[in-house]
Amino acid sequence: MPAVPFAKALLVAALALPAVRASSDSPMVPSYEVHLQLDPTAVLNSSYSLIADVLDEFAMPASVTEKNVQYIDTVDKALDAQGWSCRIRNIQTKAKFDLTYKWRLAINDSDIDAALNTALNDGWNSDQSKYEAQVDWYLSSQELSVQRDHKASEDGYSGLDDPSEQDSQSLLIDNAPKMFDNWAYSGWGTTELGSGVVYGPVLTKASAGTWNGVELDIEVWPIENAAGTGIDYLVEASFKTSNYTFASVGRTQLQDLLTSKGWFLDESNSKEAMVLANYHPTA
Ligand SMILES: *[C@@H]1O[C@H](CO)[C@@H](O)[C@H](O)[C@H]1NC(C)=O
Ligand SMILES: *[C@@H]1O[C@H](CO)[C@@H](O)[C@H](O)[C@H]1NC(C)=O
Ligand SMILES: *[C@@H]1O[C@H](CO)[C@@H](O)[C@H](O)[C@H]1NC(C)=O
């Protein structure tokens, strides 16, 4: 590659700066995650592992990372009704529980800027460096999410066990960030968590590979079916980027590749929404 003249390199660097500086009156700057579903009958073998052709296509090792995922909400889903979700994961490769507080907003008519501005009115601005904004781009919908993670000790637990209902409540209450806790009124989040129940757990398996120069992940989620009579396997491929064009073009290219292989599933589901819809915990 020819050397870029110094002045031009400076110009390129200047153009690459984000258009807005972090401030309490500018919207958050999101990254993008594209999610597409794969047909479980085409890509899983009889032990529900990805078949070799899929592993080969994306240069994935046969080894997977197990993540035991559960969501905490009230029986009538009071957190979800306000756009919030609380997730706890026990990840095989991590020594601590992973806690996530996430707020979501539907993006209408692909108008991402409108969603960012609605979020700004709700208090989400580019000054909030502890939160990450992301556009989740599904086959037939987009959603803005703003999330913050915490780590919590796994003391008293072993293997891939997730915390009990009571411990889940207290871990999430102890770490609750203010934006969450004071969302509907002061102390709202922790009040609702006090009667939180467990949706899940779902023992998921993640494979990491490469596609188009970026990391491509495929996750297999065995989720109870709506009737509660068996398990449906949700298989999702996803990649992340901070580049809107790459997300948009890549999404079409990935869909085309999956279709040509006979692996594409023409459905558009959020894993979390399916867990919340299909599990029916009682108080
Ligand atoms: C399914 O695939 C996995 C990983 O490729 C392999 O270890 C396992 O033996 C396969 N199971 C069957 C029943 O083919
Ligand atoms: C999108 O439409 C839904 C349903 O009408 C609404 O709740 C939501 O606030 C809208 N999103 C934006 C960004 O305006
Ligand atoms: C964003 O992605 C597009 C499509 O891959 C590419 O042409 C462009 O150079 C990328 N922009 C940046 C700033 O990386």
mmCIF file of C-alpha atoms and ligand atoms in Angstrom:
data_model
loop_
_atom_site.group_PDB
_atom_site.id
_atom_site.type_symbol
_atom_site.label_atom_id
_atom_site.label_comp_id
_atom_site.label_asym_id
_atom_site.label_seq_id
_atom_site.Cartn_x
_atom_site.Cartn_y
_atom_site.Cartn_z
ATOM 1 C CA MET A 1 0.000 0.000 0.000
ATOM 2 C CA PRO A 2 1.441 3.445 -0.933
ATOM 3 C CA ALA A 3 2.228 5.723 1.990
ATOM 4 C CA VAL A 4 -0.486 8.309 2.625
ATOM 5 C CA PRO A 5 0.959 11.851 2.568
ATOM 6 C CA PHE A 6 1.024 13.322 6.061
ATOM 7 C CA ALA A 7 -1.397 16.189 5.374
ATOM 8 C CA LYS A 8 -3.886 13.822 3.779
ATOM 9 C CA ALA A 9 -3.581 11.425 6.695
ATOM 10 C CA LEU A 10 -4.458 14.298 9.044
ATOM 11 C CA LEU A 11 -7.443 15.216 6.927
ATOM 12 C CA VAL A 12 -8.686 11.620 6.947
ATOM 13 C CA ALA A 13 -8.259 11.483 10.722
ATOM 14 C CA ALA A 14 -10.190 14.743 11.111
ATOM 15 C CA LEU A 15 -13.043 13.478 8.928
ATOM 16 C CA ALA A 16 -13.245 10.284 10.940
ATOM 17 C CA LEU A 17 -14.062 12.206 14.142
ATOM 18 C CA PRO A 18 -17.661 11.755 15.270
ATOM 19 C CA ALA A 19 -19.909 14.590 14.103
ATOM 20 C CA VAL A 20 -21.004 15.369 17.659
ATOM 21 C CA ARG A 21 -18.943 15.818 20.781
ATOM 22 C CA ALA A 22 -20.064 14.033 23.933
ATOM 23 C CA SER A 23 -22.482 16.319 25.692
ATOM 24 C CA SER A 24 -25.665 16.209 27.704
ATOM 25 C CA ASP A 25 -27.651 17.743 24.850
ATOM 26 C CA SER A 26 -26.552 15.558 21.949
ATOM 27 C CA PRO A 27 -27.935 12.090 21.197
ATOM 28 C CA MET A 28 -25.960 8.919 21.789
ATOM 29 C CA VAL A 29 -23.838 7.522 18.938
ATOM 30 C CA PRO A 30 -24.835 3.890 18.355
ATOM 31 C CA SER A 31 -22.964 0.918 17.004
ATOM 32 C CA TYR A 32 -24.828 -1.712 14.984
ATOM 33 C CA GLU A 33 -25.480 -5.405 15.440
ATOM 34 C CA VAL A 34 -27.026 -7.338 12.580
ATOM 35 C CA HIS A 35 -29.001 -10.456 13.552
ATOM 36 C CA LEU A 36 -30.194 -13.102 11.084
ATOM 37 C CA GLN A 37 -31.753 -16.476 11.876
ATOM 38 C CA LEU A 38 -30.583 -19.839 10.563
ATOM 39 C CA ASP A 39 -32.805 -22.827 9.904
ATOM 40 C CA PRO A 40 -32.156 -25.234 12.797
ATOM 41 C CA THR A 41 -33.203 -28.236 10.692
ATOM 42 C CA ALA A 42 -30.471 -27.333 8.157
ATOM 43 C CA VAL A 43 -27.576 -26.244 10.369
ATOM 44 C CA LEU A 44 -27.798 -28.431 13.492
ATOM 45 C CA ASN A 45 -26.928 -32.108 13.746
ATOM 46 C CA SER A 46 -28.822 -34.579 15.904
ATOM 47 C CA SER A 47 -27.009 -33.391 19.032
ATOM 48 C CA TYR A 48 -27.961 -29.780 18.255
ATOM 49 C CA SER A 49 -24.418 -28.708 17.360
ATOM 50 C CA LEU A 50 -23.573 -26.710 14.226
ATOM 51 C CA ILE A 51 -22.724 -28.966 11.288
ATOM 52 C CA ALA A 52 -19.179 -28.991 9.900
ATOM 53 C CA ASP A 53 -20.135 -27.085 6.710
ATOM 54 C CA VAL A 54 -21.246 -24.109 8.806
ATOM 55 C CA LEU A 55 -18.141 -24.249 11.013
ATOM 56 C CA ASP A 56 -15.943 -24.397 7.890
ATOM 57 C CA GLU A 57 -17.709 -21.510 6.131
ATOM 58 C CA PHE A 58 -17.018 -19.133 9.016
ATOM 59 C CA ALA A 59 -13.677 -20.622 10.177
ATOM 60 C CA MET A 60 -15.205 -21.611 13.519
ATOM 61 C CA PRO A 61 -13.590 -24.057 15.938
ATOM 62 C CA ALA A 62 -15.720 -27.024 17.016
ATOM 63 C CA SER A 63 -15.506 -25.804 20.620
ATOM 64 C CA VAL A 64 -18.321 -23.571 21.879
ATOM 65 C CA THR A 65 -18.684 -21.114 24.746
ATOM 66 C CA GLU A 66 -21.613 -21.947 26.981
ATOM 67 C CA LYS A 67 -23.605 -19.099 28.497
ATOM 68 C CA ASN A 68 -26.440 -19.717 30.932
ATOM 69 C CA VAL A 69 -28.840 -16.796 30.451
ATOM 70 C CA GLN A 70 -31.804 -15.667 32.541
ATOM 71 C CA TYR A 71 -33.939 -12.530 32.688
ATOM 72 C CA ILE A 72 -35.542 -11.059 35.792
ATOM 73 C CA ASP A 73 -38.862 -9.239 35.572
ATOM 74 C CA THR A 74 -42.085 -9.201 37.562
ATOM 75 C CA VAL A 75 -44.807 -11.778 36.782
ATOM 76 C CA ASP A 76 -46.686 -9.101 34.804
ATOM 77 C CA LYS A 77 -43.437 -7.855 33.141
ATOM 78 C CA ALA A 78 -43.397 -4.363 34.649
ATOM 79 C CA LEU A 79 -39.762 -3.754 33.575
ATOM 80 C CA ASP A 80 -40.447 -4.832 29.995
ATOM 81 C CA ALA A 81 -43.492 -2.546 29.847
ATOM 82 C CA GLN A 82 -41.134 0.407 30.438
ATOM 83 C CA GLY A 83 -38.637 -0.845 27.821
ATOM 84 C CA TRP A 84 -36.219 -2.221 30.430
ATOM 85 C CA SER A 85 -34.715 -5.664 30.789
ATOM 86 C CA CYS A 86 -32.414 -7.137 33.421
ATOM 87 C CA ARG A 87 -30.269 -10.084 32.370
ATOM 88 C CA ILE A 88 -27.904 -12.316 34.317
ATOM 89 C CA ARG A 89 -25.428 -14.562 32.520
ATOM 90 C CA ASN A 90 -23.020 -17.194 33.755
ATOM 91 C CA ILE A 91 -20.429 -17.364 30.967
ATOM 92 C CA GLN A 92 -18.191 -20.434 30.895
ATOM 93 C CA THR A 93 -15.033 -18.413 30.251
ATOM 94 C CA LYS A 94 -15.663 -15.700 32.893
ATOM 95 C CA ALA A 95 -15.124 -15.913 36.654
ATOM 96 C CA LYS A 96 -18.016 -13.592 37.559
ATOM 97 C CA PHE A 97 -21.715 -13.290 36.787
ATOM 98 C CA ASP A 98 -22.438 -10.776 34.054
ATOM 99 C CA LEU A 99 -25.337 -8.400 34.891
ATOM 100 C CA THR A 100 -26.924 -6.280 32.154
ATOM 101 C CA TYR A 101 -29.435 -3.443 32.469
ATOM 102 C CA LYS A 102 -30.818 -2.663 29.039
ATOM 103 C CA TRP A 103 -33.373 -0.129 27.786
ATOM 104 C CA ARG A 104 -34.972 -0.638 24.379
ATOM 105 C CA LEU A 105 -36.963 1.468 21.942
ATOM 106 C CA ALA A 106 -38.562 0.331 18.690
ATOM 107 C CA ILE A 107 -37.166 2.117 15.629
ATOM 108 C CA ASN A 108 -39.988 2.995 13.250
ATOM 109 C CA ASP A 109 -39.573 3.141 9.452
ATOM 110 C CA SER A 110 -35.768 2.695 9.779
ATOM 111 C CA ASP A 111 -35.577 6.217 11.248
ATOM 112 C CA ILE A 112 -32.629 5.709 13.588
ATOM 113 C CA ASP A 113 -32.137 9.451 14.180
ATOM 114 C CA ALA A 114 -35.738 9.819 15.333
ATOM 115 C CA ALA A 115 -35.208 7.019 17.860
ATOM 116 C CA LEU A 116 -31.960 8.596 19.102
ATOM 117 C CA ASN A 117 -33.794 11.888 19.575
ATOM 118 C CA THR A 118 -36.688 10.220 21.387
ATOM 119 C CA ALA A 119 -34.085 8.594 23.609
ATOM 120 C CA LEU A 120 -32.424 11.976 24.171
ATOM 121 C CA ASN A 121 -35.764 13.341 25.408
ATOM 122 C CA ASP A 122 -35.897 10.386 27.788
ATOM 123 C CA GLY A 123 -32.514 11.344 29.225
ATOM 124 C CA TRP A 124 -30.082 9.322 27.077
ATOM 125 C CA ASN A 125 -27.281 11.565 25.839
ATOM 126 C CA SER A 126 -23.763 11.174 24.492
ATOM 127 C CA ASP A 127 -22.287 12.136 27.876
ATOM 128 C CA GLN A 128 -23.347 8.809 29.390
ATOM 129 C CA SER A 129 -20.081 6.992 28.764
ATOM 130 C CA LYS A 130 -20.928 4.042 31.023
ATOM 131 C CA TYR A 131 -23.776 3.094 28.692
ATOM 132 C CA GLU A 132 -23.497 1.673 25.192
ATOM 133 C CA ALA A 133 -26.029 2.484 22.500
ATOM 134 C CA GLN A 134 -26.646 -0.114 19.809
ATOM 135 C CA VAL A 135 -29.026 -0.570 16.919
ATOM 136 C CA ASP A 136 -30.165 -4.194 16.822
ATOM 137 C CA TRP A 137 -30.960 -4.839 13.178
ATOM 138 C CA TYR A 138 -33.201 -7.860 12.640
ATOM 139 C CA LEU A 139 -34.586 -9.209 9.365
ATOM 140 C CA SER A 140 -37.752 -7.110 9.525
ATOM 141 C CA SER A 141 -37.259 -4.648 12.370
ATOM 142 C CA GLN A 142 -34.760 -2.438 14.150
ATOM 143 C CA GLU A 143 -34.506 -1.610 17.819
ATOM 144 C CA LEU A 144 -32.365 0.888 19.715
ATOM 145 C CA SER A 145 -30.846 -0.415 22.925
ATOM 146 C CA VAL A 146 -28.880 1.334 25.621
ATOM 147 C CA GLN A 147 -27.099 -0.934 28.060
ATOM 148 C CA ARG A 148 -24.789 -1.034 31.016
ATOM 149 C CA ASP A 149 -22.986 -4.089 32.382
ATOM 150 C CA HIS A 150 -21.766 -5.039 35.848
ATOM 151 C CA LYS A 151 -19.858 -8.018 37.213
ATOM 152 C CA ALA A 152 -20.925 -9.860 40.358
ATOM 153 C CA SER A 153 -19.248 -12.563 42.403
ATOM 154 C CA GLU A 154 -20.192 -16.195 41.763
ATOM 155 C CA ASP A 155 -19.386 -17.142 45.381
ATOM 156 C CA GLY A 156 -21.652 -19.962 46.513
ATOM 157 C CA TYR A 157 -22.319 -21.130 42.958
ATOM 158 C CA SER A 158 -20.513 -23.638 40.779
ATOM 159 C CA GLY A 159 -20.250 -24.582 37.124
ATOM 160 C CA LEU A 160 -22.741 -22.819 34.889
ATOM 161 C CA ASP A 161 -25.402 -22.358 37.584
ATOM 162 C CA ASP A 162 -27.249 -19.059 37.516
ATOM 163 C CA PRO A 163 -28.188 -17.357 40.801
ATOM 164 C CA SER A 164 -31.449 -18.255 42.549
ATOM 165 C CA GLU A 165 -34.439 -15.955 42.252
ATOM 166 C CA GLN A 166 -33.698 -14.306 45.585
ATOM 167 C CA ASP A 167 -29.982 -13.850 44.845
ATOM 168 C CA SER A 168 -30.818 -12.543 41.362
ATOM 169 C CA GLN A 169 -33.058 -9.903 42.929
ATOM 170 C CA SER A 170 -30.408 -8.766 45.392
ATOM 171 C CA LEU A 171 -27.512 -8.789 42.889
ATOM 172 C CA LEU A 172 -29.517 -6.610 40.492
ATOM 173 C CA ILE A 173 -30.808 -4.344 43.285
ATOM 174 C CA ASP A 174 -27.297 -3.869 44.737
ATOM 175 C CA ASN A 175 -25.830 -2.846 41.365
ATOM 176 C CA ALA A 176 -28.794 -0.912 39.944
ATOM 177 C CA PRO A 177 -27.698 2.216 38.052
ATOM 178 C CA LYS A 178 -29.667 5.436 38.654
ATOM 179 C CA MET A 179 -31.086 5.725 35.119
ATOM 180 C CA PHE A 180 -32.743 2.359 35.689
ATOM 181 C CA ASP A 181 -33.720 2.778 39.320
ATOM 182 C CA ASN A 182 -35.301 6.204 38.886
ATOM 183 C CA TRP A 183 -36.939 5.555 35.488
ATOM 184 C CA ALA A 184 -40.671 5.782 36.299
ATOM 185 C CA TYR A 185 -40.213 7.291 39.771
ATOM 186 C CA SER A 186 -37.425 7.417 42.328
ATOM 187 C CA GLY A 187 -36.633 3.829 43.347
ATOM 188 C CA TRP A 188 -38.890 2.299 40.655
ATOM 189 C CA GLY A 189 -36.342 -0.226 39.351
ATOM 190 C CA THR A 190 -35.339 -1.691 42.690
ATOM 191 C CA THR A 191 -38.974 -1.735 43.872
ATOM 192 C CA GLU A 192 -39.987 -3.823 40.849
ATOM 193 C CA LEU A 193 -36.924 -6.072 41.192
ATOM 194 C CA GLY A 194 -38.049 -6.835 44.761
ATOM 195 C CA SER A 195 -40.831 -8.966 43.254
ATOM 196 C CA GLY A 196 -38.754 -10.139 40.290
ATOM 197 C CA VAL A 197 -38.998 -13.722 39.028
ATOM 198 C CA VAL A 198 -36.730 -15.722 36.722
ATOM 199 C CA TYR A 199 -37.501 -16.065 32.998
ATOM 200 C CA GLY A 200 -35.327 -18.964 31.868
ATOM 201 C CA PRO A 201 -32.611 -20.045 32.364
ATOM 202 C CA VAL A 202 -31.562 -20.911 28.810
ATOM 203 C CA LEU A 203 -28.246 -22.720 28.367
ATOM 204 C CA THR A 204 -26.920 -21.223 25.130
ATOM 205 C CA LYS A 205 -23.917 -22.190 23.009
ATOM 206 C CA ALA A 206 -21.893 -19.611 21.113
ATOM 207 C CA SER A 207 -19.452 -20.168 18.245
ATOM 208 C CA ALA A 208 -17.140 -17.382 17.107
ATOM 209 C CA GLY A 209 -15.745 -17.184 13.577
ATOM 210 C CA THR A 210 -14.916 -14.719 10.842
ATOM 211 C CA TRP A 211 -16.830 -13.344 7.889
ATOM 212 C CA ASN A 212 -16.058 -10.379 5.633
ATOM 213 C CA GLY A 213 -13.211 -9.292 7.908
ATOM 214 C CA VAL A 214 -15.321 -9.105 11.072
ATOM 215 C CA GLU A 215 -16.146 -11.520 13.879
ATOM 216 C CA LEU A 216 -19.257 -13.527 13.143
ATOM 217 C CA ASP A 217 -21.026 -15.221 16.047
ATOM 218 C CA ILE A 218 -23.585 -17.986 15.874
ATOM 219 C CA GLU A 219 -25.601 -18.707 19.003
ATOM 220 C CA VAL A 220 -27.866 -21.684 19.582
ATOM 221 C CA TRP A 221 -30.665 -21.029 22.084
ATOM 222 C CA PRO A 222 -32.847 -23.951 23.224
ATOM 223 C CA ILE A 223 -36.008 -22.048 24.222
ATOM 224 C CA GLU A 224 -39.185 -23.577 25.644
ATOM 225 C CA ASN A 225 -41.971 -23.446 23.068
ATOM 226 C CA ALA A 226 -45.027 -21.279 23.683
ATOM 227 C CA ALA A 227 -47.144 -24.218 24.852
ATOM 228 C CA GLY A 228 -44.436 -25.352 27.264
ATOM 229 C CA THR A 229 -44.450 -28.830 25.722
ATOM 230 C CA GLY A 230 -40.934 -28.896 24.247
ATOM 231 C CA ILE A 231 -37.899 -26.988 23.072
ATOM 232 C CA ASP A 232 -37.525 -24.818 19.976
ATOM 233 C CA TYR A 233 -33.975 -24.163 18.792
ATOM 234 C CA LEU A 234 -33.335 -20.560 17.823
ATOM 235 C CA VAL A 235 -30.096 -20.258 15.825
ATOM 236 C CA GLU A 236 -28.862 -16.741 15.218
ATOM 237 C CA ALA A 237 -25.886 -15.345 13.310
ATOM 238 C CA SER A 238 -24.749 -11.835 14.231
ATOM 239 C CA PHE A 239 -21.966 -9.365 13.604
ATOM 240 C CA LYS A 240 -21.179 -5.981 15.132
ATOM 241 C CA THR A 241 -19.786 -2.834 13.553
ATOM 242 C CA SER A 242 -19.701 0.893 14.206
ATOM 243 C CA ASN A 243 -20.112 1.542 10.460
ATOM 244 C CA TYR A 244 -23.742 1.966 9.311
ATOM 245 C CA THR A 245 -22.936 1.251 5.656
ATOM 246 C CA PHE A 246 -21.027 -1.882 6.524
ATOM 247 C CA ALA A 247 -23.985 -3.057 8.622
ATOM 248 C CA SER A 248 -26.483 -2.316 5.880
ATOM 249 C CA VAL A 249 -24.514 -3.810 2.973
ATOM 250 C CA GLY A 250 -23.209 -6.698 5.076
ATOM 251 C CA ARG A 251 -26.692 -7.619 6.192
ATOM 252 C CA THR A 252 -27.800 -8.187 2.596
ATOM 253 C CA GLN A 253 -24.587 -10.048 1.723
ATOM 254 C CA LEU A 254 -24.894 -12.341 4.739
ATOM 255 C CA GLN A 255 -28.542 -13.042 3.976
ATOM 256 C CA ASP A 256 -27.600 -13.895 0.372
ATOM 257 C CA LEU A 257 -24.828 -16.227 1.526
ATOM 258 C CA LEU A 258 -27.077 -18.015 4.030
ATOM 259 C CA THR A 259 -29.809 -18.333 1.406
ATOM 260 C CA SER A 260 -27.439 -19.763 -1.212
ATOM 261 C CA LYS A 261 -26.315 -22.401 1.306
ATOM 262 C CA GLY A 262 -29.883 -23.314 2.238
ATOM 263 C CA TRP A 263 -29.299 -22.160 5.834
ATOM 264 C CA PHE A 264 -31.410 -18.983 5.950
ATOM 265 C CA LEU A 265 -34.600 -18.844 8.039
ATOM 266 C CA ASP A 266 -37.130 -16.224 7.000
ATOM 267 C CA GLU A 267 -38.047 -15.211 10.565
ATOM 268 C CA SER A 268 -37.274 -12.170 12.664
ATOM 269 C CA ASN A 269 -37.197 -12.837 16.397
ATOM 270 C CA SER A 270 -35.355 -11.332 19.311
ATOM 271 C CA LYS A 271 -34.023 -14.100 21.579
ATOM 272 C CA GLU A 272 -34.922 -12.115 24.651
ATOM 273 C CA ALA A 273 -38.480 -11.406 23.472
ATOM 274 C CA MET A 274 -38.981 -15.142 22.872
ATOM 275 C CA VAL A 275 -37.791 -16.042 26.359
ATOM 276 C CA LEU A 276 -40.069 -13.421 27.938
ATOM 277 C CA ALA A 277 -43.011 -14.604 25.823
ATOM 278 C CA ASN A 278 -42.561 -18.361 26.314
ATOM 279 C CA TYR A 279 -41.564 -18.737 29.978
ATOM 280 C CA HIS A 280 -44.339 -18.276 32.500
ATOM 281 C CA PRO A 281 -42.852 -17.991 35.989
ATOM 282 C CA THR A 282 -45.242 -17.528 38.897
ATOM 283 C CA ALA A 283 -44.662 -15.591 42.079
HETATM 284 C C1 LIG B 1 -22.546 -33.002 16.015
HETATM 285 O O1 LIG B 1 -21.502 -32.075 15.769
HETATM 286 C C2 LIG B 1 -20.565 -31.975 16.832
HETATM 287 C C3 LIG B 1 -19.598 -30.850 16.495
HETATM 288 O O2 LIG B 1 -19.307 -30.791 15.138
HETATM 289 C C4 LIG B 1 -19.855 -33.314 17.020
HETATM 290 O O3 LIG B 1 -18.932 -33.237 18.077
HETATM 291 C C5 LIG B 1 -20.907 -34.366 17.322
HETATM 292 O O4 LIG B 1 -20.293 -35.626 17.372
HETATM 293 C C6 LIG B 1 -21.979 -34.388 16.243
HETATM 294 N N1 LIG B 1 -23.047 -35.260 16.670
HETATM 295 C C7 LIG B 1 -23.601 -36.137 15.832
HETATM 296 C C8 LIG B 1 -24.652 -36.996 16.421
HETATM 297 O O5 LIG B 1 -23.284 -36.199 14.652
HETATM 298 C C1 LIG B 2 -42.308 3.689 17.406
HETATM 299 O O1 LIG B 2 -43.673 3.328 17.511
HETATM 300 C C2 LIG B 2 -44.006 2.790 18.789
HETATM 301 C C3 LIG B 2 -45.446 2.308 18.714
HETATM 302 O O2 LIG B 2 -46.293 3.313 18.227
HETATM 303 C C4 LIG B 2 -43.791 3.850 19.856
HETATM 304 O O3 LIG B 2 -44.080 3.317 21.132
HETATM 305 C C5 LIG B 2 -42.333 4.297 19.820
HETATM 306 O O4 LIG B 2 -42.118 5.335 20.743
HETATM 307 C C6 LIG B 2 -41.969 4.765 18.424
HETATM 308 N N1 LIG B 2 -40.524 5.030 18.377
HETATM 309 C C7 LIG B 2 -40.059 6.247 18.155
HETATM 310 C C8 LIG B 2 -38.594 6.360 18.054
HETATM 311 O O5 LIG B 2 -40.756 7.242 18.040
HETATM 312 C C1 LIG B 3 -17.866 1.662 6.031
HETATM 313 O O1 LIG B 3 -18.188 0.509 5.296
HETATM 314 C C2 LIG B 3 -18.225 0.707 3.898
HETATM 315 C C3 LIG B 3 -18.800 -0.576 3.275
HETATM 316 O O2 LIG B 3 -18.047 -1.685 3.669
HETATM 317 C C4 LIG B 3 -16.848 1.078 3.413
HETATM 318 O O3 LIG B 3 -16.871 1.305 2.023
HETATM 319 C C5 LIG B 3 -16.373 2.335 4.149
HETATM 320 O O4 LIG B 3 -15.040 2.609 3.800
HETATM 321 C C6 LIG B 3 -16.472 2.152 5.660
HETATM 322 N N1 LIG B 3 -16.198 3.430 6.319
HETATM 323 C C7 LIG B 3 -15.328 3.548 7.314
HETATM 324 C C8 LIG B 3 -15.188 4.919 7.918
HETATM 325 O O5 LIG B 3 -14.684 2.610 7.737
#
